[in-house]
Amino acid sequence: MTLPGTGADRTFQVDLRGLVDLLSHHLYSSPRVYLRELLQNAVDALTARHALEPASPAGSFGIRLHADGSVVRVEDDGVGLTEADVHTFLATIGRSSKRAEKIAEQRGDFIGQFGIGLLSCFLVADEIHVLSRSARTPDAPAVEWRGRGDGSYTVRSLPASARPRPGTTVTLTPRADAGEWTRPTRVHALARHFGSLLRHPVTFSDGTGGAGAPVNPDAAPWERTYPTPGARSRALAAYGEEVFGFAPLDTIELDLPAVGLRGIACVLPEAVPAGRRHGHRVHVKGMLLSEQAEEILPEWAFFVRCVVDAESLRPTASRESLYEDDTLAAVRDALAERLRAWIARAAASDPELLGRFLQVHHLAVKSLAVHDDEILRMLLPWLPFETTDGHCTLDEFARTHRTVLVTSSVEEFRQVAAIASAAGLGVVNGGYTYDRQLVHRLPEIRPETAVADLDPATLTAHLDPVDRETELAAAAYLARARDALAVFDCDVALRSFQPASAPALLVDSREARHERTRSQLAREQEGGVWGDILGALRQEAPRAQLILNQLNPLVRTAVTIDEPELARTSAEALYGQAALLSRRPLRPAESSLINRSFLDLLAHALRKDS
């Protein structure tokens, strides 16, 4: 009797069809995982059997798969279940025999820990038939369990002759819409996919007669012995190519005894975009967990793909990714250290391999060197950079330039490269990812080398002024040019510099252009809230500067033009040509100016000819 005002305890009601739908759409990536879950349960049963009978020879217990188009069957020689086990574990969603207190100390030996794997079979079948006999009780009867997708089940005891040996057999009768995942060829392929590295023998039969074909005939390549180190390296590389589909630039053997992890990292033979993380192939106790486990390596290690097998990593509930915990963090750090050690060995003993690696993956190494002092000291002199001497290493560049100047953007480098080179200045393009940060750390490796940011004043200081008479003669032209280019906040000056083939140099920075754009917007929005905000942010920005080269024959002719419109047009054309040479994005007004000045000069030339 329930007293007034008190609530009676009740149990949750589970809609099994709804739960299976939830698993198929949100927990598991594909119905194919049903076979992995069945294999996992069989492997854990064998592990418990070996713990129960430790004197049994290795390989004496195994797993047999059968698929003939009408049924899928997985049979193991594992520890089996009693009738009490069946009621306790198979009929209660979420409860796993791996959680039982009597084997709590062995939990780390099992792949599965969550007790919901058997439900994945409902993704391809409406009924699951389990026939089992326990190895813990020699005279135990066999027990049969039938579970249906509507949530009902039956259990009955059978004579021991129904299953002469201990173990479990799970049989599925596939639904008509599950043929893609249950036909014999697909079941065999899935078995090899998930179980190729399992430590227990697994065979497959399609019902056509003959002995079952082995699913995992060979041990993992890193577990085998080879006659020579060269043979081992070739075998590991061949395995990496088989798994990933590319011939690795090199293979790095991975071995972390503390967590029982072994495997290989395959160095990609082609460059990949910075920050693009590849998925890695992770097995746990031989069972394939994931082909897209990004979390096993740090972000900077995007130049390798790994295949590993581990004992102590924890899978998530779906068993398709790794549980983020202290163990995984320690493994990630340890594997990162293995990659650093491989780079160090290549730098110390295999310059040819290091050269090929840096040619392909210099960006990955730069990202590592920014945060890793050891890699910085080891590899910074080897890394290639774009400089005024062409593409070369910083070590080569620093031998000829005691002071190294570095630009803040690619466009800034392109504006000044030719003139700086002719003036004898050593400039490095710092506009690419990590390059500016690394160049500024060069004095840590070469204390005798100074590094400074390039600013317009540094460059213009190396341009020779023209004599006073020449400047006075060009004054009228320069005034018209300044007036024509005032719309771009651009000043005009006359200097002499090499190479003489360059008619003009446009000195302008991205920051200055942004500040001028902000100021223009503030003027246009004057009086409004947005205009007040932009006005508060406004700073005094340096104007752009078009520097005309007195050594260039075209410029010497242009500064003598008396006709105002032609002078204006020629100044616009020189500005447009200098802007194009800088290879920065053009504003609409600049594109319009280039087109207009070209047509005006063409029209003037035609009028002159006629």
PDB file of N, CA and C in Angstrom, residues 112-159:
ATOM      1  N   GLY A 112      35.370  -4.505 -25.043  1.00  0.00           N
ATOM      2  CA  GLY A 112      34.089  -3.847 -24.778  1.00  0.00           C
ATOM      3  C   GLY A 112      33.868  -3.634 -23.303  1.00  0.00           C
ATOM      4  N   GLN A 113      33.223  -2.518 -22.942  1.00  0.00           N
ATOM      5  CA  GLN A 113      32.957  -2.212 -21.544  1.00  0.00           C
ATOM      6  C   GLN A 113      31.540  -1.697 -21.328  1.00  0.00           C
ATOM      7  N   PHE A 114      30.723  -1.587 -22.364  1.00  0.00           N
ATOM      8  CA  PHE A 114      29.489  -0.824 -22.246  1.00  0.00           C
ATOM      9  C   PHE A 114      28.216  -1.656 -22.287  1.00  0.00           C
ATOM     10  N   GLY A 115      28.257  -2.898 -22.758  1.00  0.00           N
ATOM     11  CA  GLY A 115      27.113  -3.768 -22.672  1.00  0.00           C
ATOM     12  C   GLY A 115      25.966  -3.435 -23.592  1.00  0.00           C
ATOM     13  N   ILE A 116      26.194  -2.744 -24.707  1.00  0.00           N
ATOM     14  CA  ILE A 116      25.126  -2.450 -25.651  1.00  0.00           C
ATOM     15  C   ILE A 116      25.452  -2.950 -27.055  1.00  0.00           C
ATOM     16  N   GLY A 117      26.608  -3.629 -27.194  1.00  0.00           N
ATOM     17  CA  GLY A 117      27.053  -4.034 -28.524  1.00  0.00           C
ATOM     18  C   GLY A 117      26.101  -4.992 -29.213  1.00  0.00           C
ATOM     19  N   LEU A 118      25.469  -5.892 -28.449  1.00  0.00           N
ATOM     20  CA  LEU A 118      24.604  -6.880 -29.077  1.00  0.00           C
ATOM     21  C   LEU A 118      23.405  -6.218 -29.754  1.00  0.00           C
ATOM     22  N   LEU A 119      22.994  -5.050 -29.247  1.00  0.00           N
ATOM     23  CA  LEU A 119      21.858  -4.352 -29.865  1.00  0.00           C
ATOM     24  C   LEU A 119      22.161  -3.943 -31.301  1.00  0.00           C
ATOM     25  N   SER A 120      23.451  -3.788 -31.647  1.00  0.00           N
ATOM     26  CA  SER A 120      23.787  -3.388 -33.019  1.00  0.00           C
ATOM     27  C   SER A 120      23.328  -4.428 -34.036  1.00  0.00           C
ATOM     28  N   CYS A 121      23.129  -5.675 -33.593  1.00  0.00           N
ATOM     29  CA  CYS A 121      22.660  -6.709 -34.529  1.00  0.00           C
ATOM     30  C   CYS A 121      21.257  -6.397 -35.040  1.00  0.00           C
ATOM     31  N   PHE A 122      20.480  -5.652 -34.256  1.00  0.00           N
ATOM     32  CA  PHE A 122      19.140  -5.287 -34.711  1.00  0.00           C
ATOM     33  C   PHE A 122      19.183  -4.278 -35.860  1.00  0.00           C
ATOM     34  N   LEU A 123      20.367  -3.784 -36.186  1.00  0.00           N
ATOM     35  CA  LEU A 123      20.500  -2.911 -37.352  1.00  0.00           C
ATOM     36  C   LEU A 123      20.341  -3.689 -38.651  1.00  0.00           C
ATOM     37  N   VAL A 124      20.575  -5.016 -38.597  1.00  0.00           N
ATOM     38  CA  VAL A 124      20.495  -5.816 -39.824  1.00  0.00           C
ATOM     39  C   VAL A 124      19.536  -6.996 -39.693  1.00  0.00           C
ATOM     40  N   ALA A 125      19.048  -7.284 -38.507  1.00  0.00           N
ATOM     41  CA  ALA A 125      18.180  -8.451 -38.305  1.00  0.00           C
ATOM     42  C   ALA A 125      17.085  -8.092 -37.309  1.00  0.00           C
ATOM     43  N   ASP A 126      15.950  -8.780 -37.405  1.00  0.00           N
ATOM     44  CA  ASP A 126      14.851  -8.576 -36.463  1.00  0.00           C
ATOM     45  C   ASP A 126      14.904  -9.542 -35.292  1.00  0.00           C
ATOM     46  N   GLU A 127      15.746 -10.577 -35.395  1.00  0.00           N
ATOM     47  CA  GLU A 127      15.850 -11.552 -34.316  1.00  0.00           C
ATOM     48  C   GLU A 127      17.297 -11.983 -34.143  1.00  0.00           C
ATOM     49  N   ILE A 128      17.707 -12.114 -32.885  1.00  0.00           N
ATOM     50  CA  ILE A 128      19.047 -12.588 -32.537  1.00  0.00           C
ATOM     51  C   ILE A 128      18.891 -13.900 -31.788  1.00  0.00           C
ATOM     52  N   HIS A 129      19.586 -14.921 -32.264  1.00  0.00           N
ATOM     53  CA  HIS A 129      19.534 -16.239 -31.617  1.00  0.00           C
ATOM     54  C   HIS A 129      20.903 -16.525 -31.014  1.00  0.00           C
ATOM     55  N   VAL A 130      20.935 -16.771 -29.709  1.00  0.00           N
ATOM     56  CA  VAL A 130      22.180 -17.055 -28.992  1.00  0.00           C
ATOM     57  C   VAL A 130      22.077 -18.442 -28.376  1.00  0.00           C
ATOM     58  N   LEU A 131      23.066 -19.280 -28.655  1.00  0.00           N
ATOM     59  CA  LEU A 131      23.170 -20.604 -28.038  1.00  0.00           C
ATOM     60  C   LEU A 131      24.524 -20.667 -27.335  1.00  0.00           C
ATOM     61  N   SER A 132      24.494 -20.935 -26.025  1.00  0.00           N
ATOM     62  CA  SER A 132      25.742 -20.834 -25.259  1.00  0.00           C
ATOM     63  C   SER A 132      25.820 -21.941 -24.222  1.00  0.00           C
ATOM     64  N   ARG A 133      27.053 -22.269 -23.864  1.00  0.00           N
ATOM     65  CA  ARG A 133      27.307 -23.221 -22.783  1.00  0.00           C
ATOM     66  C   ARG A 133      28.516 -22.739 -22.005  1.00  0.00           C
ATOM     67  N   SER A 134      28.384 -22.687 -20.698  1.00  0.00           N
ATOM     68  CA  SER A 134      29.414 -22.106 -19.843  1.00  0.00           C
ATOM     69  C   SER A 134      30.578 -23.064 -19.635  1.00  0.00           C
ATOM     70  N   ALA A 135      31.791 -22.501 -19.667  1.00  0.00           N
ATOM     71  CA  ALA A 135      32.992 -23.286 -19.369  1.00  0.00           C
ATOM     72  C   ALA A 135      33.289 -23.303 -17.879  1.00  0.00           C
ATOM     73  N   ARG A 136      32.590 -22.468 -17.092  1.00  0.00           N
ATOM     74  CA  ARG A 136      32.855 -22.422 -15.655  1.00  0.00           C
ATOM     75  C   ARG A 136      32.245 -23.628 -14.930  1.00  0.00           C
ATOM     76  N   THR A 137      31.155 -24.186 -15.486  1.00  0.00           N
ATOM     77  CA  THR A 137      30.484 -25.341 -14.877  1.00  0.00           C
ATOM     78  C   THR A 137      30.521 -26.497 -15.871  1.00  0.00           C
ATOM     79  N   PRO A 138      31.363 -27.511 -15.646  1.00  0.00           N
ATOM     80  CA  PRO A 138      31.542 -28.583 -16.638  1.00  0.00           C
ATOM     81  C   PRO A 138      30.245 -29.274 -17.048  1.00  0.00           C
ATOM     82  N   ASP A 139      29.319 -29.477 -16.109  1.00  0.00           N
ATOM     83  CA  ASP A 139      28.095 -30.201 -16.449  1.00  0.00           C
ATOM     84  C   ASP A 139      26.924 -29.268 -16.727  1.00  0.00           C
ATOM     85  N   ALA A 140      27.224 -27.997 -17.023  1.00  0.00           N
ATOM     86  CA  ALA A 140      26.152 -27.029 -17.264  1.00  0.00           C
ATOM     87  C   ALA A 140      25.418 -27.365 -18.550  1.00  0.00           C
ATOM     88  N   PRO A 141      24.094 -27.187 -18.561  1.00  0.00           N
ATOM     89  CA  PRO A 141      23.354 -27.396 -19.806  1.00  0.00           C
ATOM     90  C   PRO A 141      23.592 -26.238 -20.765  1.00  0.00           C
ATOM     91  N   ALA A 142      23.210 -26.460 -22.001  1.00  0.00           N
ATOM     92  CA  ALA A 142      23.239 -25.358 -22.960  1.00  0.00           C
ATOM     93  C   ALA A 142      22.029 -24.468 -22.696  1.00  0.00           C
ATOM     94  N   VAL A 143      22.149 -23.209 -23.057  1.00  0.00           N
ATOM     95  CA  VAL A 143      21.043 -22.270 -22.863  1.00  0.00           C
ATOM     96  C   VAL A 143      20.814 -21.516 -24.168  1.00  0.00           C
ATOM     97  N   GLU A 144      19.542 -21.333 -24.502  1.00  0.00           N
ATOM     98  CA  GLU A 144      19.177 -20.648 -25.750  1.00  0.00           C
ATOM     99  C   GLU A 144      18.436 -19.360 -25.409  1.00  0.00           C
ATOM    100  N   TRP A 145      18.831 -18.291 -26.073  1.00  0.00           N
ATOM    101  CA  TRP A 145      18.166 -16.989 -25.905  1.00  0.00           C
ATOM    102  C   TRP A 145      17.774 -16.463 -27.276  1.00  0.00           C
ATOM    103  N   ARG A 146      16.542 -16.035 -27.412  1.00  0.00           N
ATOM    104  CA  ARG A 146      16.071 -15.417 -28.655  1.00  0.00           C
ATOM    105  C   ARG A 146      15.542 -14.024 -28.305  1.00  0.00           C
ATOM    106  N   GLY A 147      16.178 -13.034 -28.872  1.00  0.00           N
ATOM    107  CA  GLY A 147      15.738 -11.659 -28.662  1.00  0.00           C
ATOM    108  C   GLY A 147      15.171 -11.095 -29.940  1.00  0.00           C
ATOM    109  N   ARG A 148      14.082 -10.349 -29.803  1.00  0.00           N
ATOM    110  CA  ARG A 148      13.412  -9.791 -30.980  1.00  0.00           C
ATOM    111  C   ARG A 148      13.407  -8.265 -30.925  1.00  0.00           C
ATOM    112  N   GLY A 149      13.296  -7.670 -32.085  1.00  0.00           N
ATOM    113  CA  GLY A 149      13.372  -6.221 -32.189  1.00  0.00           C
ATOM    114  C   GLY A 149      12.253  -5.488 -31.503  1.00  0.00           C
ATOM    115  N   ASP A 150      11.156  -6.174 -31.164  1.00  0.00           N
ATOM    116  CA  ASP A 150      10.059  -5.501 -30.469  1.00  0.00           C
ATOM    117  C   ASP A 150      10.277  -5.452 -28.959  1.00  0.00           C
ATOM    118  N   GLY A 151      11.423  -5.980 -28.503  1.00  0.00           N
ATOM    119  CA  GLY A 151      11.745  -5.925 -27.085  1.00  0.00           C
ATOM    120  C   GLY A 151      11.450  -7.194 -26.324  1.00  0.00           C
ATOM    121  N   SER A 152      10.876  -8.196 -26.954  1.00  0.00           N
ATOM    122  CA  SER A 152      10.567  -9.448 -26.271  1.00  0.00           C
ATOM    123  C   SER A 152      11.707 -10.445 -26.441  1.00  0.00           C
ATOM    124  N   TYR A 153      11.767 -11.427 -25.541  1.00  0.00           N
ATOM    125  CA  TYR A 153      12.787 -12.467 -25.653  1.00  0.00           C
ATOM    126  C   TYR A 153      12.297 -13.724 -24.946  1.00  0.00           C
ATOM    127  N   THR A 154      12.921 -14.837 -25.302  1.00  0.00           N
ATOM    128  CA  THR A 154      12.640 -16.110 -24.642  1.00  0.00           C
ATOM    129  C   THR A 154      13.955 -16.763 -24.255  1.00  0.00           C
ATOM    130  N   VAL A 155      13.908 -17.535 -23.170  1.00  0.00           N
ATOM    131  CA  VAL A 155      15.089 -18.259 -22.697  1.00  0.00           C
ATOM    132  C   VAL A 155      14.655 -19.679 -22.361  1.00  0.00           C
ATOM    133  N   ARG A 156      15.473 -20.628 -22.761  1.00  0.00           N
ATOM    134  CA  ARG A 156      15.193 -22.011 -22.380  1.00  0.00           C
ATOM    135  C   ARG A 156      16.504 -22.781 -22.258  1.00  0.00           C
ATOM    136  N   SER A 157      16.473 -23.799 -21.391  1.00  0.00           N
ATOM    137  CA  SER A 157      17.630 -24.681 -21.225  1.00  0.00           C
ATOM    138  C   SER A 157      17.507 -25.837 -22.200  1.00  0.00           C
ATOM    139  N   LEU A 158      18.664 -26.274 -22.714  1.00  0.00           N
ATOM    140  CA  LEU A 158      18.719 -27.380 -23.656  1.00  0.00           C
ATOM    141  C   LEU A 158      19.715 -28.410 -23.140  1.00  0.00           C
ATOM    142  N   PRO A 159      19.603 -29.640 -23.604  1.00  0.00           N
ATOM    143  CA  PRO A 159      20.602 -30.639 -23.202  1.00  0.00           C
ATOM    144  C   PRO A 159      22.010 -30.206 -23.603  1.00  0.00           C
TER     145      PRO A 159
END
